[in-house]
mmCIF file with all atom_site columns, C-alpha atoms in Angstrom:
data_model
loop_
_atom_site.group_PDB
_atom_site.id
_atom_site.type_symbol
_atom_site.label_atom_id
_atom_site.label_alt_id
_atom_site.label_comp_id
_atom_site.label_asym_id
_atom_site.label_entity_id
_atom_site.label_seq_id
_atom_site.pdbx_PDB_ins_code
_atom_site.Cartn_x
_atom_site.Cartn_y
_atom_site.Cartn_z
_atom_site.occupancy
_atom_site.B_iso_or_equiv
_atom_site.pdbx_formal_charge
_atom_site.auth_seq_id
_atom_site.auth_comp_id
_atom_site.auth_asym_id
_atom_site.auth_atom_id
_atom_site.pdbx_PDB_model_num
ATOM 1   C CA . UNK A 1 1   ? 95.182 112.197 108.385 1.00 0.00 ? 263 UNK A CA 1
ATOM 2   C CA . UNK A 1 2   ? 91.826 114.246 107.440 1.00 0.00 ? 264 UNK A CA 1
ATOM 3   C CA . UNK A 1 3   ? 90.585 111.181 106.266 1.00 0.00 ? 265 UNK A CA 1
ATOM 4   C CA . UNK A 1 4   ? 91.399 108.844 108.415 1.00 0.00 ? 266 UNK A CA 1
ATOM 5   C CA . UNK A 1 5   ? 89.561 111.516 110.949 1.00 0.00 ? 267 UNK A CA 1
ATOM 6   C CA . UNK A 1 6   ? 86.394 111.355 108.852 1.00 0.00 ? 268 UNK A CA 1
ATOM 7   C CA . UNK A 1 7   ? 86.264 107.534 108.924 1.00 0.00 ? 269 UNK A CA 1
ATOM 8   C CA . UNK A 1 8   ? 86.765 107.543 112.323 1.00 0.00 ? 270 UNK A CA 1
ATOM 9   C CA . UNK A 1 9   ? 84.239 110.049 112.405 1.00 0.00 ? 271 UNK A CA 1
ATOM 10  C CA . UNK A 1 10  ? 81.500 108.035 110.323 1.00 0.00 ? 272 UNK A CA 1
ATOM 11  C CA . UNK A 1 11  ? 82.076 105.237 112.599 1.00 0.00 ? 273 UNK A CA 1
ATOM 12  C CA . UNK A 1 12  ? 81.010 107.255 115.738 1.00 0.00 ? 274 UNK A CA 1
ATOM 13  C CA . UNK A 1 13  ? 77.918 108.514 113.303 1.00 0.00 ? 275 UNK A CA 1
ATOM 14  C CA . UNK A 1 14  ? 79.284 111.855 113.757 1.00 0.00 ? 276 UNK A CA 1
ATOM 15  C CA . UNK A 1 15  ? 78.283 112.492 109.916 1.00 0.00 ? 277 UNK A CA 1
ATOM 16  C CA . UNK A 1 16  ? 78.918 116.354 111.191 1.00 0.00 ? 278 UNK A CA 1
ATOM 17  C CA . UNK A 1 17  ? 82.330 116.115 111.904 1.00 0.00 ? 279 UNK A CA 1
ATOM 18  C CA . UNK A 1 18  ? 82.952 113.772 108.368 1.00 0.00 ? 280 UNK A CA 1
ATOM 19  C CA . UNK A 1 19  ? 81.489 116.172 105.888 1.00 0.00 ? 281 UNK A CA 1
ATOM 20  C CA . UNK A 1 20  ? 83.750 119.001 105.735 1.00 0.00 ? 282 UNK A CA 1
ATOM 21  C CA . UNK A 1 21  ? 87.170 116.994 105.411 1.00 0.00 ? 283 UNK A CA 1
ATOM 22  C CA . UNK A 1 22  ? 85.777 114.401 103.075 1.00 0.00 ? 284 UNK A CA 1
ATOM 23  C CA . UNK A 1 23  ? 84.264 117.157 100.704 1.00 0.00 ? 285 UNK A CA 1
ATOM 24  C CA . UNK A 1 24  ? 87.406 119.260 100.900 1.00 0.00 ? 286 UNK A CA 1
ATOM 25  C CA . UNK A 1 25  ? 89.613 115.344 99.685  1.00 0.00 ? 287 UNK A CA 1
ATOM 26  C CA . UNK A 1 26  ? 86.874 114.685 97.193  1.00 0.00 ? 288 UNK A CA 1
ATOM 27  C CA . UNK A 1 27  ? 87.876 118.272 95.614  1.00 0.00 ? 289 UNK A CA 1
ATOM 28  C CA . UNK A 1 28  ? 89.130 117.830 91.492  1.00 0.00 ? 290 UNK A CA 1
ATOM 29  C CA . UNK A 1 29  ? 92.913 117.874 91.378  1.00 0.00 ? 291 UNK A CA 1
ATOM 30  C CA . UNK A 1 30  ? 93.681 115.894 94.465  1.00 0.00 ? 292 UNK A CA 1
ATOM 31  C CA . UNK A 1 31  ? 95.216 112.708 94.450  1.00 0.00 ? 293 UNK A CA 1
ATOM 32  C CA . UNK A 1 32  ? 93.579 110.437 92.892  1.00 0.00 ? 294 UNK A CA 1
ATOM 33  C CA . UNK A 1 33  ? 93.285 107.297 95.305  1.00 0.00 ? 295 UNK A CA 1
ATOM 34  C CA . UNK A 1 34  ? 92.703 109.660 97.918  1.00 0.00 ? 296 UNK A CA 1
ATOM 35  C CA . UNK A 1 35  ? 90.004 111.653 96.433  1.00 0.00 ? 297 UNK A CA 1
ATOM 36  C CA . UNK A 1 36  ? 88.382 107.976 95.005  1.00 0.00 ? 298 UNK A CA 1
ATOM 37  C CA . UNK A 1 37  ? 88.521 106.976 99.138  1.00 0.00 ? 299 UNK A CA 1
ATOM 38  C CA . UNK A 1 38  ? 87.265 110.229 100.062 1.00 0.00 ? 300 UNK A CA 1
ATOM 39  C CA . UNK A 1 39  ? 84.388 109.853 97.457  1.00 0.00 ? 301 UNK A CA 1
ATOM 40  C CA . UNK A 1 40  ? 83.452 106.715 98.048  1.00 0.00 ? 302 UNK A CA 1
ATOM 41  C CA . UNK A 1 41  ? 83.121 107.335 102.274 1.00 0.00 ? 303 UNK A CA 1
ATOM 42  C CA . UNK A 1 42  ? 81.137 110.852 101.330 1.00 0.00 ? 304 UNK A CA 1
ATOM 43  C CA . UNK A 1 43  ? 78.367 108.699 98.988  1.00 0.00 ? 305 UNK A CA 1
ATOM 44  C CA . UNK A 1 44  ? 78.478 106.895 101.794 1.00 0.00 ? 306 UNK A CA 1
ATOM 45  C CA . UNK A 1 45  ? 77.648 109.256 104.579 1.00 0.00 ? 307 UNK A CA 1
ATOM 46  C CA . UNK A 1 46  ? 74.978 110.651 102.171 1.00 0.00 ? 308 UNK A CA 1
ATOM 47  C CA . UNK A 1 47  ? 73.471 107.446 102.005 1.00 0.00 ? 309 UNK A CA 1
ATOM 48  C CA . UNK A 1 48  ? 73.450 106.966 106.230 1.00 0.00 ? 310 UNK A CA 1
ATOM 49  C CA . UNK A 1 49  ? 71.699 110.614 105.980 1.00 0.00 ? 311 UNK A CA 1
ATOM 50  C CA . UNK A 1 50  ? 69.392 109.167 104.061 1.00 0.00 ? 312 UNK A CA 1
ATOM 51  C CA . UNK A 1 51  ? 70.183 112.167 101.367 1.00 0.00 ? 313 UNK A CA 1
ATOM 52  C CA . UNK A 1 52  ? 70.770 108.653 98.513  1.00 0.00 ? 314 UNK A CA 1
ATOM 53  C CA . UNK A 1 53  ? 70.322 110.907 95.414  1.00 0.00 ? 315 UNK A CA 1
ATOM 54  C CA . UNK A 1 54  ? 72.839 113.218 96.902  1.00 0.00 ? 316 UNK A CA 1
ATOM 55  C CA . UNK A 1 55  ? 75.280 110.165 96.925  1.00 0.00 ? 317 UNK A CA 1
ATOM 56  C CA . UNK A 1 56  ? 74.677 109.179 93.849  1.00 0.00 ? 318 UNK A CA 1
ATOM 57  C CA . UNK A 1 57  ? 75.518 112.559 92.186  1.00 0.00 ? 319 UNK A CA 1
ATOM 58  C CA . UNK A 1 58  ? 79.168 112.575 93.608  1.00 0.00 ? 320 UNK A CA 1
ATOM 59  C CA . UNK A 1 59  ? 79.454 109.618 92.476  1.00 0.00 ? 321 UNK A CA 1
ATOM 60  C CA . UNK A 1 60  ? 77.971 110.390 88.915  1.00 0.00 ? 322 UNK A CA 1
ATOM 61  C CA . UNK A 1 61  ? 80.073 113.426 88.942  1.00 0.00 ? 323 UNK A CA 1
ATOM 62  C CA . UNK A 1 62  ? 83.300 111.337 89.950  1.00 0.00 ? 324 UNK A CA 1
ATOM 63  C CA . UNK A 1 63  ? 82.910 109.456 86.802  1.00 0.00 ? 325 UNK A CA 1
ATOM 64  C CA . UNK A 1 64  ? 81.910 111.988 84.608  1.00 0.00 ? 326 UNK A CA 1
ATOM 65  C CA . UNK A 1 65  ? 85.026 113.164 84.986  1.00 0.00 ? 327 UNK A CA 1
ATOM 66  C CA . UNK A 1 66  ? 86.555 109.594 84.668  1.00 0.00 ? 328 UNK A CA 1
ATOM 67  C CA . UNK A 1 67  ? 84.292 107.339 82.898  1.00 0.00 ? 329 UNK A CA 1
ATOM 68  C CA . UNK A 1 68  ? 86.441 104.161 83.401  1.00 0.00 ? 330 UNK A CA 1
ATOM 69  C CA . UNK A 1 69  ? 87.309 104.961 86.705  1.00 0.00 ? 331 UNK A CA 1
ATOM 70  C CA . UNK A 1 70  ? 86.963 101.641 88.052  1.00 0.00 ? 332 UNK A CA 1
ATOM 71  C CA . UNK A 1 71  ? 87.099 102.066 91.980  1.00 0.00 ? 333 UNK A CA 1
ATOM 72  C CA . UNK A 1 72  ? 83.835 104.057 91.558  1.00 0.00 ? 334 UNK A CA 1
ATOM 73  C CA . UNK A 1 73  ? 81.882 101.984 89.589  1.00 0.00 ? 335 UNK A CA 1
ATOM 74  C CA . UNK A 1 74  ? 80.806 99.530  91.544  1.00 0.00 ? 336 UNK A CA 1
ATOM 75  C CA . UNK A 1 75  ? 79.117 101.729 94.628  1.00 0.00 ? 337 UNK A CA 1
ATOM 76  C CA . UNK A 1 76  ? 77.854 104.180 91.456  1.00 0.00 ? 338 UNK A CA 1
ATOM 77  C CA . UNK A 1 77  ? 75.835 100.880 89.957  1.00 0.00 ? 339 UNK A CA 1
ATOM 78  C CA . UNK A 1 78  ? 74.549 100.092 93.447  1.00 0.00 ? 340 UNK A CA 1
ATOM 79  C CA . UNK A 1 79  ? 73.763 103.942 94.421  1.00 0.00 ? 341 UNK A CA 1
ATOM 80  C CA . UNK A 1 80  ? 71.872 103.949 90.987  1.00 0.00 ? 342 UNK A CA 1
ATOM 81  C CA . UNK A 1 81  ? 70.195 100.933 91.861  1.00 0.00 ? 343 UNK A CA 1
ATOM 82  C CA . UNK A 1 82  ? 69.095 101.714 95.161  1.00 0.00 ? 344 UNK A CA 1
ATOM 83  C CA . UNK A 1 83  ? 66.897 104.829 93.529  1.00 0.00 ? 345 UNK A CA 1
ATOM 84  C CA . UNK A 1 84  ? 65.889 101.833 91.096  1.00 0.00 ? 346 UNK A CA 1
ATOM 85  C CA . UNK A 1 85  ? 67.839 103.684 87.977  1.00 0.00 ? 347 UNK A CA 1
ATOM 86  C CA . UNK A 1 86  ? 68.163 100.045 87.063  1.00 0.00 ? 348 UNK A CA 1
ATOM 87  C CA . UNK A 1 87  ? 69.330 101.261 83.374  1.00 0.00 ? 349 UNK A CA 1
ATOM 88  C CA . UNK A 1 88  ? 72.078 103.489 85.149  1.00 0.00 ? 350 UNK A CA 1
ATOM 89  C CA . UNK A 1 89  ? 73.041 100.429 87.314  1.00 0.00 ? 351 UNK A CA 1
ATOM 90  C CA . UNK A 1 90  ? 73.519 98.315  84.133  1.00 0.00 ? 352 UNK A CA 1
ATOM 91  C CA . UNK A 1 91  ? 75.514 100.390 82.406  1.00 0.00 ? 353 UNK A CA 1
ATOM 92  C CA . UNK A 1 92  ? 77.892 100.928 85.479  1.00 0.00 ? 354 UNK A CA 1
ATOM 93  C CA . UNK A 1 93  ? 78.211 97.416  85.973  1.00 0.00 ? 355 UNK A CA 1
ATOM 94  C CA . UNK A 1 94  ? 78.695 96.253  82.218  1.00 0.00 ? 356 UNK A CA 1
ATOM 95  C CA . UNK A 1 95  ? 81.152 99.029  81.868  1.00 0.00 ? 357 UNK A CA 1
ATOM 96  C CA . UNK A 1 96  ? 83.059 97.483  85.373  1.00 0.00 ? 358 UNK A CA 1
ATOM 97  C CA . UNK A 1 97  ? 82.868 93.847  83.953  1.00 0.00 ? 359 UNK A CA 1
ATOM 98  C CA . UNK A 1 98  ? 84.542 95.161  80.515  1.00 0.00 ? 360 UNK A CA 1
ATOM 99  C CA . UNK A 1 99  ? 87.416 96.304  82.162  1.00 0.00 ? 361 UNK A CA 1
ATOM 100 C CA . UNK A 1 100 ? 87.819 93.911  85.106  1.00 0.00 ? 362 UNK A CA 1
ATOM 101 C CA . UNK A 1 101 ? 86.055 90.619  83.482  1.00 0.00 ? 363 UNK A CA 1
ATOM 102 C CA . UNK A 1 102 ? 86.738 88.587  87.044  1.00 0.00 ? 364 UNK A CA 1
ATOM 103 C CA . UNK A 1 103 ? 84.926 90.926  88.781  1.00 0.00 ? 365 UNK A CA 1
ATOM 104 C CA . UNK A 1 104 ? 82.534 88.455  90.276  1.00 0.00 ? 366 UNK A CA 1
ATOM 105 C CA . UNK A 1 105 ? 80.609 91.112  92.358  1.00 0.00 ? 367 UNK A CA 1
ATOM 106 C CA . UNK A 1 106 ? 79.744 93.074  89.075  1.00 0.00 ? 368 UNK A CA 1
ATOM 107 C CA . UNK A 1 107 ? 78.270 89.972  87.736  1.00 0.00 ? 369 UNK A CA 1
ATOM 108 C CA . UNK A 1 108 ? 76.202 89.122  90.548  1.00 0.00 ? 370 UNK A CA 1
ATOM 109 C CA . UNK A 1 109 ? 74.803 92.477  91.109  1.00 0.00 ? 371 UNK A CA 1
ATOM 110 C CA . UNK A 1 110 ? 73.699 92.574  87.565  1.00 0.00 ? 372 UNK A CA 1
ATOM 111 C CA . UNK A 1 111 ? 71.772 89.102  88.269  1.00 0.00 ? 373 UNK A CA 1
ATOM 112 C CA . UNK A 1 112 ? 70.420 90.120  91.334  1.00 0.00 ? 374 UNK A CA 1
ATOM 113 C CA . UNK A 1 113 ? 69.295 93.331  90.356  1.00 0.00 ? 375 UNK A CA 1
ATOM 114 C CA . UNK A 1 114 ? 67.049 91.290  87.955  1.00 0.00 ? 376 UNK A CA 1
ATOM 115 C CA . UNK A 1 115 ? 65.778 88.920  90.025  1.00 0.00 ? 377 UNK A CA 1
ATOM 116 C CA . UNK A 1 116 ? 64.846 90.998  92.535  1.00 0.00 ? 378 UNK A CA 1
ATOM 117 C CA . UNK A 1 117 ? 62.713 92.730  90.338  1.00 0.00 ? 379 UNK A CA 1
ATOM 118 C CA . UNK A 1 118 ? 61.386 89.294  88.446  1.00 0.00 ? 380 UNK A CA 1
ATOM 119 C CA . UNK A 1 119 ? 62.314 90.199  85.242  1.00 0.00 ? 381 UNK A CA 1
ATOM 120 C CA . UNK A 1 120 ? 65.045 88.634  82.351  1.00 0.00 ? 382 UNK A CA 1
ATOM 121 C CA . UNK A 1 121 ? 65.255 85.584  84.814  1.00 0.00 ? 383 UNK A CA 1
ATOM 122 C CA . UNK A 1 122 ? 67.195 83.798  82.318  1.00 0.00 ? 384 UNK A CA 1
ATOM 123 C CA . UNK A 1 123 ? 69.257 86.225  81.691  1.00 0.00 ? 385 UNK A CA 1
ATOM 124 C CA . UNK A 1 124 ? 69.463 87.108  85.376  1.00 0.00 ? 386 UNK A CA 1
ATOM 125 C CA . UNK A 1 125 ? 70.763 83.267  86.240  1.00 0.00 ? 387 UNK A CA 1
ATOM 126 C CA . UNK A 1 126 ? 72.841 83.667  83.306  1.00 0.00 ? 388 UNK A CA 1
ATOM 127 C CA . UNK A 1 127 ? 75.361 86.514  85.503  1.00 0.00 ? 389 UNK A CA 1
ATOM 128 C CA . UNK A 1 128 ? 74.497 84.641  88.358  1.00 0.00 ? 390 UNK A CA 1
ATOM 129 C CA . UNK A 1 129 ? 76.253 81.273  87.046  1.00 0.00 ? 391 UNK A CA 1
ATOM 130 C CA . UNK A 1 130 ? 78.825 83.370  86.026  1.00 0.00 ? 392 UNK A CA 1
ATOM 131 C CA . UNK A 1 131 ? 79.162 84.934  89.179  1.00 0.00 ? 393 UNK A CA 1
ATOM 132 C CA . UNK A 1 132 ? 79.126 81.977  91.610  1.00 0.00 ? 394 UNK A CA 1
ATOM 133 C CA . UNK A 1 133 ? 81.779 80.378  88.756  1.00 0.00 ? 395 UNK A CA 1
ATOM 134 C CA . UNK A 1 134 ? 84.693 83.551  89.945  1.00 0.00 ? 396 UNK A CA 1
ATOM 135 C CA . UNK A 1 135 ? 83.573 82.921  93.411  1.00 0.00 ? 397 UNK A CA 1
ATOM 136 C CA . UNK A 1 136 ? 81.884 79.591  93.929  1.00 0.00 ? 398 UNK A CA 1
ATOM 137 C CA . UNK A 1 137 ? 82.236 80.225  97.973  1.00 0.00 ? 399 UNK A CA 1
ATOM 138 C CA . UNK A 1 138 ? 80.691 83.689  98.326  1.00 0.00 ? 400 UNK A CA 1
ATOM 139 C CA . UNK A 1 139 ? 77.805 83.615  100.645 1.00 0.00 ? 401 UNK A CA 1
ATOM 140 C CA . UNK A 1 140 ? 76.083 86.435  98.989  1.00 0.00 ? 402 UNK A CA 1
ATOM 141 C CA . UNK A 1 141 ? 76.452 84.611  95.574  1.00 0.00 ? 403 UNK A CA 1
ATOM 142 C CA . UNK A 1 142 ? 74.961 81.709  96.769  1.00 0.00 ? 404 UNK A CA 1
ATOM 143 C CA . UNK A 1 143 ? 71.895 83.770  97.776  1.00 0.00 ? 405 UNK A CA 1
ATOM 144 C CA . UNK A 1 144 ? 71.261 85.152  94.900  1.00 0.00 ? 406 UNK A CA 1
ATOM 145 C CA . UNK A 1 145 ? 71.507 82.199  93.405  1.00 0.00 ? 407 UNK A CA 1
ATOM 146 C CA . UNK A 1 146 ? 68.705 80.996  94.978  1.00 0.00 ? 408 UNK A CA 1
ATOM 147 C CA . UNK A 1 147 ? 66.583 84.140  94.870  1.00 0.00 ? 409 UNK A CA 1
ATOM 148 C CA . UNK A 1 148 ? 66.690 83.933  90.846  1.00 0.00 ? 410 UNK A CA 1
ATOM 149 C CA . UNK A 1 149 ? 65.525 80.026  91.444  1.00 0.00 ? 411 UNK A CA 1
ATOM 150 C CA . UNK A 1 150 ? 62.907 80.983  93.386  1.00 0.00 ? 412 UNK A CA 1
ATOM 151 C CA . UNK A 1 151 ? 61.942 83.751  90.834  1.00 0.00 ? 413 UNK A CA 1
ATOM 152 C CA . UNK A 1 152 ? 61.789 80.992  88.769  1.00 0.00 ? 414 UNK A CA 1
ATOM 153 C CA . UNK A 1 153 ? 59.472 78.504  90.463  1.00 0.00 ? 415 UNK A CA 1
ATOM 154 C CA . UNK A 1 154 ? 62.392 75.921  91.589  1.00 0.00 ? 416 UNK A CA 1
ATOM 155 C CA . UNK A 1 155 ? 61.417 75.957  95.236  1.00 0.00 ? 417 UNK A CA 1
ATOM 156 C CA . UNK A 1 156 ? 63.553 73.144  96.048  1.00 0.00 ? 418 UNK A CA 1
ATOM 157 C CA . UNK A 1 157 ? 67.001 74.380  94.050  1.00 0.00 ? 419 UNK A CA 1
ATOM 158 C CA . UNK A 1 158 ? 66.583 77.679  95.771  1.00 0.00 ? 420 UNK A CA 1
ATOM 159 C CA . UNK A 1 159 ? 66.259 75.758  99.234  1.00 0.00 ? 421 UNK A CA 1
ATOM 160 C CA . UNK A 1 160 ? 69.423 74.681  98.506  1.00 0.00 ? 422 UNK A CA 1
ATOM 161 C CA . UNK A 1 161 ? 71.113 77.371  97.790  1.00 0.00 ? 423 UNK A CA 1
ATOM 162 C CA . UNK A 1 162 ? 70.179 79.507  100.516 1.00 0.00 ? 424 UNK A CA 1
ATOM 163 C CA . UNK A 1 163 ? 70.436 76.759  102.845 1.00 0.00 ? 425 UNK A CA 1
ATOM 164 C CA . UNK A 1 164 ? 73.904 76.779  101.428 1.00 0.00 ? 426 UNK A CA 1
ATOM 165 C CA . UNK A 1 165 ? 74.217 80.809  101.812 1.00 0.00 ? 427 UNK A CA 1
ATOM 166 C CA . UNK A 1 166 ? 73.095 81.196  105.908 1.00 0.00 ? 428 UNK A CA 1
ATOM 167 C CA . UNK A 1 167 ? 75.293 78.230  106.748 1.00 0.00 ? 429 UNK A CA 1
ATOM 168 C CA . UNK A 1 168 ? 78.649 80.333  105.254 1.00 0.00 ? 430 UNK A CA 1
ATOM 169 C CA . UNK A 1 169 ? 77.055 83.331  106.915 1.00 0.00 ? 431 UNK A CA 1
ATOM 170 C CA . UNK A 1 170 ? 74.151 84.080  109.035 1.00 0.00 ? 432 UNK A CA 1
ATOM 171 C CA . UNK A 1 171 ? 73.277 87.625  107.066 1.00 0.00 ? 433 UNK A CA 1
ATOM 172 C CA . UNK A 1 172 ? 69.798 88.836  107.689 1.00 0.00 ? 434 UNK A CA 1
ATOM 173 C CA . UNK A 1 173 ? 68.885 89.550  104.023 1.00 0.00 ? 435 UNK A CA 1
ATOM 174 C CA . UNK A 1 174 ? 69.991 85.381  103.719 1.00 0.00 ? 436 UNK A CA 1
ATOM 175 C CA . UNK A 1 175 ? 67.821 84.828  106.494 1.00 0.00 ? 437 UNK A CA 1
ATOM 176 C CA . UNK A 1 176 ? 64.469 86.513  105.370 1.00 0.00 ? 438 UNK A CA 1
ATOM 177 C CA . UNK A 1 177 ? 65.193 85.165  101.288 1.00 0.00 ? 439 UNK A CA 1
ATOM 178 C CA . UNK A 1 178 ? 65.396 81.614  103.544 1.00 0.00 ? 440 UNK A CA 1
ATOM 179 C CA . UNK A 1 179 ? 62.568 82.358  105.403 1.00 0.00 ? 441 UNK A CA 1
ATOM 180 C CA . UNK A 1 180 ? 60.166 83.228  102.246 1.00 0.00 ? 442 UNK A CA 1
ATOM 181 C CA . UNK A 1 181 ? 61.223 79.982  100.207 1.00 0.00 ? 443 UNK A CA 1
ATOM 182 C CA . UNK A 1 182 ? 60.418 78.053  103.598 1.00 0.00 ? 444 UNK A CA 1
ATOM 183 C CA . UNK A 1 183 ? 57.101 79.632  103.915 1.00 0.00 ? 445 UNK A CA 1
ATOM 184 C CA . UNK A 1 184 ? 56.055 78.828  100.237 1.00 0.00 ? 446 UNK A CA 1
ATOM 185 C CA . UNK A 1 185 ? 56.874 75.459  100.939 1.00 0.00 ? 447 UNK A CA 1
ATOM 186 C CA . UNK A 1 186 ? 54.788 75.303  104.117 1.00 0.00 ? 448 UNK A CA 1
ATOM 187 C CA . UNK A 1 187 ? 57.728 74.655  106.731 1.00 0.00 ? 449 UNK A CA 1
ATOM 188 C CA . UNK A 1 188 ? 55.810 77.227  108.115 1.00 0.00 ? 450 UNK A CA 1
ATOM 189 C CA . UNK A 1 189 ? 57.853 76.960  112.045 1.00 0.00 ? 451 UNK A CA 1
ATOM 190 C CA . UNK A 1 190 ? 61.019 76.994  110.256 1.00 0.00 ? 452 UNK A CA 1
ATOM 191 C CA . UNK A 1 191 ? 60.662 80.423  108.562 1.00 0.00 ? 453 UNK A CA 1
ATOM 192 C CA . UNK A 1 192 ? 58.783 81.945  111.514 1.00 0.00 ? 454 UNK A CA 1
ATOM 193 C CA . UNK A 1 193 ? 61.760 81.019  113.284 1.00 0.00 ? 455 UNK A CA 1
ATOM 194 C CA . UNK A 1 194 ? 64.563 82.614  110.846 1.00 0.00 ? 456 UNK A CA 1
ATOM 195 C CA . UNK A 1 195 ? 62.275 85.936  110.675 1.00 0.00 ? 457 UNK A CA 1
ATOM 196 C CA . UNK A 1 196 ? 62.923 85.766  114.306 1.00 0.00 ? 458 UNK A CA 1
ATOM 197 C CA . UNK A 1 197 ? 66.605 85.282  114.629 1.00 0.00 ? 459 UNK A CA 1
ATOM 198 C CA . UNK A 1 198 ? 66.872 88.199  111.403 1.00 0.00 ? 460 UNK A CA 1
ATOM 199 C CA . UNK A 1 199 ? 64.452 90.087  112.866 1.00 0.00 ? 461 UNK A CA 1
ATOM 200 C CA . UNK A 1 200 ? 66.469 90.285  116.368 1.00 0.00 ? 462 UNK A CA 1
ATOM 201 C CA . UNK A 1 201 ? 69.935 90.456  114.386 1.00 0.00 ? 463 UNK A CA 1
ATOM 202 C CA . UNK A 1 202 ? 68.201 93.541  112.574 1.00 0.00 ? 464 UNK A CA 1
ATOM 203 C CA . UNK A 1 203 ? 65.164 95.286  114.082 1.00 0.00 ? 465 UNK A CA 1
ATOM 204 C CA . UNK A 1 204 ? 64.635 98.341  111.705 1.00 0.00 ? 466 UNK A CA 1
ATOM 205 C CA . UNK A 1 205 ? 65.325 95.983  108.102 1.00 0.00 ? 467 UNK A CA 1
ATOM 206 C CA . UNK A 1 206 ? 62.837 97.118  105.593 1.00 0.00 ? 468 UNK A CA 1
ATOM 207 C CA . UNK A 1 207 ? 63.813 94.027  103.402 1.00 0.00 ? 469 UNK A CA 1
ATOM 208 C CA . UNK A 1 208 ? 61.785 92.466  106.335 1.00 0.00 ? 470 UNK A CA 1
ATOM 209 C CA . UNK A 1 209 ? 58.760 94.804  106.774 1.00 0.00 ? 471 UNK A CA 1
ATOM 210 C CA . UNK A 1 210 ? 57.935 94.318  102.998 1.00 0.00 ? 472 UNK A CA 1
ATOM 211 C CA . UNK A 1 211 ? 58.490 90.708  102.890 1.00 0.00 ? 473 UNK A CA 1
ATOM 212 C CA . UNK A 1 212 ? 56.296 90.097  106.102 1.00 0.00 ? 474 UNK A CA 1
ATOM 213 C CA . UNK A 1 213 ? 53.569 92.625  104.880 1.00 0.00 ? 475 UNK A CA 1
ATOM 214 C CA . UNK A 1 214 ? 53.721 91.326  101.476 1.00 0.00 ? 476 UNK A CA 1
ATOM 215 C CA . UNK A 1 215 ? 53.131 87.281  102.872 1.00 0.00 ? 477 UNK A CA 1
ATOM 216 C CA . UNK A 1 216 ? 50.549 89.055  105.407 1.00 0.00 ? 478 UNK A CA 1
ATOM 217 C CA . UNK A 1 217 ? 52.581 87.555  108.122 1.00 0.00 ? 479 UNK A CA 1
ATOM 218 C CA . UNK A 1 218 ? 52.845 88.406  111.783 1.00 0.00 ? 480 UNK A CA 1
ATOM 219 C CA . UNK A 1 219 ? 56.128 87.741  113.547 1.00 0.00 ? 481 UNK A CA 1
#
């Protein structure tokens, strides 16, 4: 019941009224699914509160506890890669895809984590393949797909792909990878017009600031 309160809580964005009960679940010695639940939905609210490296450190702590504590892994790896501990992020995910080898979100996080940052593109695509073999449907695996292809100069495979990626699902961080690829290729309308359409679906992105700032482009 207490944390079924605090979700309901978080969803009102009543962080306030979450805080308490979730910290008290979270607590060593308390069941474990329900303190994993309640540690995963306090990194959470931390992370909404815009307090990240607070997040990250209950989930750090979590695992230090439980190193192969796999229901923590994942949101550890992306909560260490969010404060760009990208060596932190690695080792989560490498440690997630040792113990749960289908795990095709561990792979493409891995990948994309690389490509974002335009380094080991090979080795990026590499996950990425691997990835989009687990779960050849997943909209988000698509994407970065074509992200790493576009890292690596293939302007029209990485059309493709995230072509591919809005059609499943009209996600604004599709949308403004689309958009970029588009404007490299000088379909100039067509990515004004998906900056638009993300920009409307998600006013305050930040994904979108940087990528309009960095293309010195006005919407």
């Amino acid at each position: 019941t207490q944390l079924e309160l605090a979700q309901a809580a978080m969803q009102l964005k009543r962080h306030d009224l979450a805080q308490a009960p979730l910290e008290e679940l979270s607590k060593p010695g308390k069941e474990r699914a329900l303190q994993s639940q309640a540690l995963l939905l306090l990194a959470q609210l931390m992370r909404e509160s815009e307090r990240a490296e607070e997040g990250f450190k209950i989930l750090d702590q979590g695992l230090q506890e439980d190193p192969q504590r796999v229901e923590l892994l994942y949101d550890h790896a992306m909560a260490a890669e969010r404060l760009n501990r990208l060596d932190v992020a690695e080792q989560s995910l490498r440690r997630l895809i040792s113990i749960r080898p289908q795990h095709a979100h561990a792979y493409n996080a891995l990948g994309y984590s690389l490509a974002d940052r335009n380094i080991r593109l090979e080795e990026a695509q590499g996950y990425i393949e691997k990835a989009l073999e687990l779960a050849p449907e997943d909209a988000q695996i698509i994407d970065s797909m074509g992200w790493v292809l576009y890292r690596r100069g293939d302007l029209q495979g990485a059309l493709k792909y995230l072509q591919k990626a809005y059609q499943l699902q009209e996600d604004p961080e599709i949308a403004i990878h689309l958009g970029e690829v588009l404007w490299k290729l000088n379909r100039k309308e067509e990515a004004l017009a998906i900056w638009r359409r993300a920009q409307k679906a998600e006013p305050s992105s930040s994904l979108l600031r940087e990528t309009l700032s960095r293309l010195e482009v006005t919407l």
